[in-house]
Coordinates of N, CA and C in Angstrom, one line a residue:
M166 N 0.8 -1.2 0.0 CA 0.0 0.0 0.0 C 0.9 1.2 0.0
D167 N 0.5 2.2 -0.8 CA 1.3 3.4 -0.9 C 0.9 4.4 0.2
T168 N 1.8 5.4 0.5 CA 1.5 6.4 1.4 C 1.5 7.8 0.7
E169 N 0.7 8.7 1.1 CA 0.7 10.0 0.6 C 0.4 11.0 1.7
F170 N 0.7 12.3 1.4 CA 0.4 13.4 2.3 C 0.5 14.7 1.6
D171 N 0.0 15.7 2.2 CA 0.0 17.1 1.6 C 1.3 17.7 1.9
P172 N 2.1 18.1 0.9 CA 3.4 18.7 1.2 C 3.4 19.9 2.1
V173 N 2.3 20.7 2.0 CA 2.2 21.9 2.9 C 2.0 21.4 4.3
K174 N 1.2 20.4 4.5 CA 0.9 19.8 5.8 C 2.2 19.2 6.4
D175 N 3.1 18.7 5.5 CA 4.3 18.1 5.9 C 5.2 19.2 6.5
E176 N 5.3 20.3 5.8 CA 6.1 21.5 6.3 C 5.6 22.0 7.6
A177 N 4.3 22.0 7.8 CA 3.7 22.5 9.1 C 4.0 21.5 10.2
N178 N 3.9 20.2 9.8 CA 4.2 19.1 10.8 C 5.7 19.2 11.3
I179 N 6.6 19.4 10.3 CA 8.0 19.6 10.7 C 8.2 20.8 11.6
A180 N 7.5 21.9 11.3 CA 7.7 23.1 12.1 C 7.1 22.9 13.5
K181 N 6.0 22.2 13.6 CA 5.3 22.0 14.9 C 5.8 20.8 15.7
H182 N 6.1 19.7 15.1 CA 6.5 18.5 15.8 C 7.9 18.0 15.5
G183 N 8.6 18.7 14.6 CA 10.0 18.3 14.4 C 10.2 17.0 13.6
I184 N 9.2 16.6 12.9 CA 9.4 15.3 12.2 C 8.5 15.3 10.9
S185 N 9.1 14.8 9.8 CA 8.4 14.8 8.5 C 7.4 13.7 8.5
L186 N 6.3 13.9 7.8 CA 5.3 12.9 7.6 C 5.8 11.7 6.8
T187 N 6.9 11.9 6.0 CA 7.5 10.8 5.3 C 8.0 9.6 6.2
R188 N 8.3 10.0 7.5 CA 8.8 9.0 8.4 C 7.7 8.1 9.0
A189 N 6.5 8.3 8.7 CA 5.4 7.5 9.2 C 5.6 6.0 8.8
V190 N 6.2 5.8 7.6 CA 6.4 4.4 7.1 C 7.4 3.7 8.0
E191 N 8.1 4.4 8.8 CA 9.2 3.8 9.7 C 8.6 3.3 11.0
L192 N 7.3 3.5 11.3 CA 6.7 3.1 12.6 C 6.9 1.6 12.7
A193 N 7.4 1.2 13.9 CA 7.6 -0.2 14.2 C 6.7 -0.6 15.3
G194 N 6.3 -1.9 15.4 CA 5.5 -2.4 16.5 C 4.2 -1.7 16.6
V195 N 3.5 -1.5 15.5 CA 2.3 -0.6 15.4 C 1.1 -1.2 16.1
I196 N 0.4 -0.4 16.9 CA -0.9 -0.6 17.4 C -1.9 0.3 16.6
I197 N -2.9 -0.2 16.1 CA -3.9 0.6 15.3 C -5.2 0.8 16.1
V198 N -5.6 2.0 16.3 CA -6.8 2.4 17.0 C -7.7 3.2 16.1
E199 N -8.9 2.8 16.0 CA -9.9 3.6 15.2 C -10.2 4.9 15.9
D200 N -10.3 5.9 15.1 CA -10.6 7.3 15.7 C -12.0 7.6 15.1
T201 N -13.0 7.5 16.0 CA -14.4 7.7 15.5 C -14.9 9.2 15.6
R202 N -14.0 10.1 15.9 CA -14.4 11.5 16.0 C -14.7 12.2 14.7
F203 N -14.4 11.6 13.6 CA -14.5 12.3 12.3 C -15.5 11.5 11.4
A204 N -16.0 12.2 10.4 CA -17.0 11.6 9.4 C -16.3 10.6 8.6
E205 N -15.0 10.8 8.2 CA -14.3 9.8 7.4 C -13.6 8.9 8.4
D206 N -13.3 7.6 7.9 CA -12.6 6.7 8.7 C -11.2 7.1 9.0
R207 N -10.8 7.3 10.2 CA -9.5 7.7 10.6 C -8.9 6.7 11.6
Y208 N -7.6 6.6 11.6 CA -7.0 5.7 12.5 C -5.8 6.3 13.2
R209 N -5.5 6.0 14.4 CA -4.3 6.4 15.1 C -3.3 5.2 15.1
L210 N -2.1 5.4 14.6 CA -1.1 4.3 14.6 C -0.1 4.7 15.7
Y211 N 0.1 3.8 16.7 CA 1.1 4.0 17.7 C 2.2 3.0 17.5
G212 N 3.4 3.5 17.4 CA 4.6 2.7 17.2 C 5.9 3.5 17.5
T213 N 7.0 2.9 17.3 CA 8.3 3.6 17.5 C 9.0 4.0 16.3
I214 N 9.7 5.1 16.3 CA 10.6 5.5 15.3 C 11.9 5.9 16.0
D215 N 13.0 5.2 15.6 CA 14.3 5.4 16.3 C 14.1 5.1 17.8
G216 N 13.2 4.1 18.2 CA 13.1 3.7 19.6 C 12.2 4.7 20.4
I217 N 11.7 5.7 19.8 CA 10.8 6.7 20.5 C 9.4 6.5 20.1
P218 N 8.4 6.4 21.1 CA 7.0 6.2 20.7 C 6.5 7.4 20.0
H219 N 5.8 7.1 18.9 CA 5.2 8.2 18.0 C 3.7 7.8 17.8
C220 N 2.9 8.8 17.4 CA 1.5 8.6 17.0 C 1.3 9.2 15.6
A221 N 0.7 8.5 14.7 CA 0.4 9.0 13.4 C -1.1 8.9 13.2
A222 N -1.7 10.0 12.7 CA -3.1 10.0 12.3 C -3.2 9.8 10.8
V223 N -4.0 8.8 10.4 CA -4.0 8.4 9.0 C -5.5 8.1 8.6
T224 N -5.7 8.1 7.3 CA -7.0 7.7 6.7 C -6.6 6.9 5.4
I225 N -7.6 6.1 4.9 CA -7.4 5.4 3.7 C -8.1 6.1 2.6
R226 N -7.3 6.3 1.5 CA -7.9 7.0 0.3 C -7.6 6.1 -0.9
G227 N -8.5 5.4 -1.3 CA -8.3 4.4 -2.4 C -7.4 3.3 -2.0
T228 N -6.2 3.3 -2.7 CA -5.2 2.2 -2.3 C -4.1 2.8 -1.5
A229 N -4.2 4.1 -1.1 CA -3.1 4.7 -0.3 C -3.5 5.0 1.1
V230 N -2.5 5.0 2.0 CA -2.7 5.5 3.3 C -2.3 7.0 3.3
R231 N -3.2 7.8 3.7 CA -2.9 9.3 3.7 C -2.5 9.7 5.1
V232 N -1.3 10.1 5.3 CA -0.8 10.5 6.6 C -1.2 12.0 6.9
I233 N -1.9 12.2 8.0 CA -2.5 13.5 8.3 C -1.6 14.2 9.3
N234 N -1.0 13.4 10.3 CA -0.2 14.0 11.4 C 0.7 13.0 11.9
L235 N 1.9 13.4 12.4 CA 2.9 12.5 13.0 C 3.6 13.3 14.1
R236 N 3.6 12.7 15.3 CA 4.2 13.4 16.4 C 4.6 12.3 17.5
R237 N 5.3 12.8 18.5 CA 5.6 11.9 19.6 C 4.3 11.6 20.3
A238 N 4.2 10.3 20.8 CA 3.0 9.9 21.5 C 3.1 10.4 23.0
H239 N 2.0 10.8 23.5 CA 1.9 11.2 24.9 C 1.8 10.0 25.8
A240 N 2.4 10.2 27.0 CA 2.4 9.1 28.0 C 1.0 8.6 28.3
K241 N 0.0 9.5 28.4 CA -1.4 9.1 28.7 C -1.9 8.2 27.6
E242 N -1.6 8.5 26.3 CA -2.1 7.7 25.2 C -1.5 6.3 25.3
L243 N -0.2 6.3 25.6 CA 0.5 5.0 25.7 C -0.1 4.1 26.8
R244 N -0.4 4.7 27.9 CA -1.0 3.9 29.0 C -2.4 3.4 28.6
R245 N -3.2 4.3 27.9 CA -4.5 4.0 27.5 C -4.6 2.8 26.6
H246 N -3.5 2.7 25.7 CA -3.5 1.6 24.7 C -2.6 0.5 25.1
G247 N -2.2 0.4 26.4 CA -1.5 -0.8 26.9 C 0.0 -0.8 26.6
W248 N 0.6 0.3 26.5 CA 2.1 0.3 26.2 C 2.8 0.4 27.5

């Protein structure tokens, strides 16, 4: 499955969170959680990048995973999802 993202959103994500959306493909040991707060199907992916827990917000568009956001995961989220 391919990944895609908005290049403008990638620049904003780098400025805000210090990491490019391109790195979402590097998530290891992923836990997938459905995010039901939105009209479209969205998912939160929790995993590690360089040994550091991260969270990616994604949606499925056709045959591609569209990365919406990528940031370090919060301790509260990790506890909630059994990390």
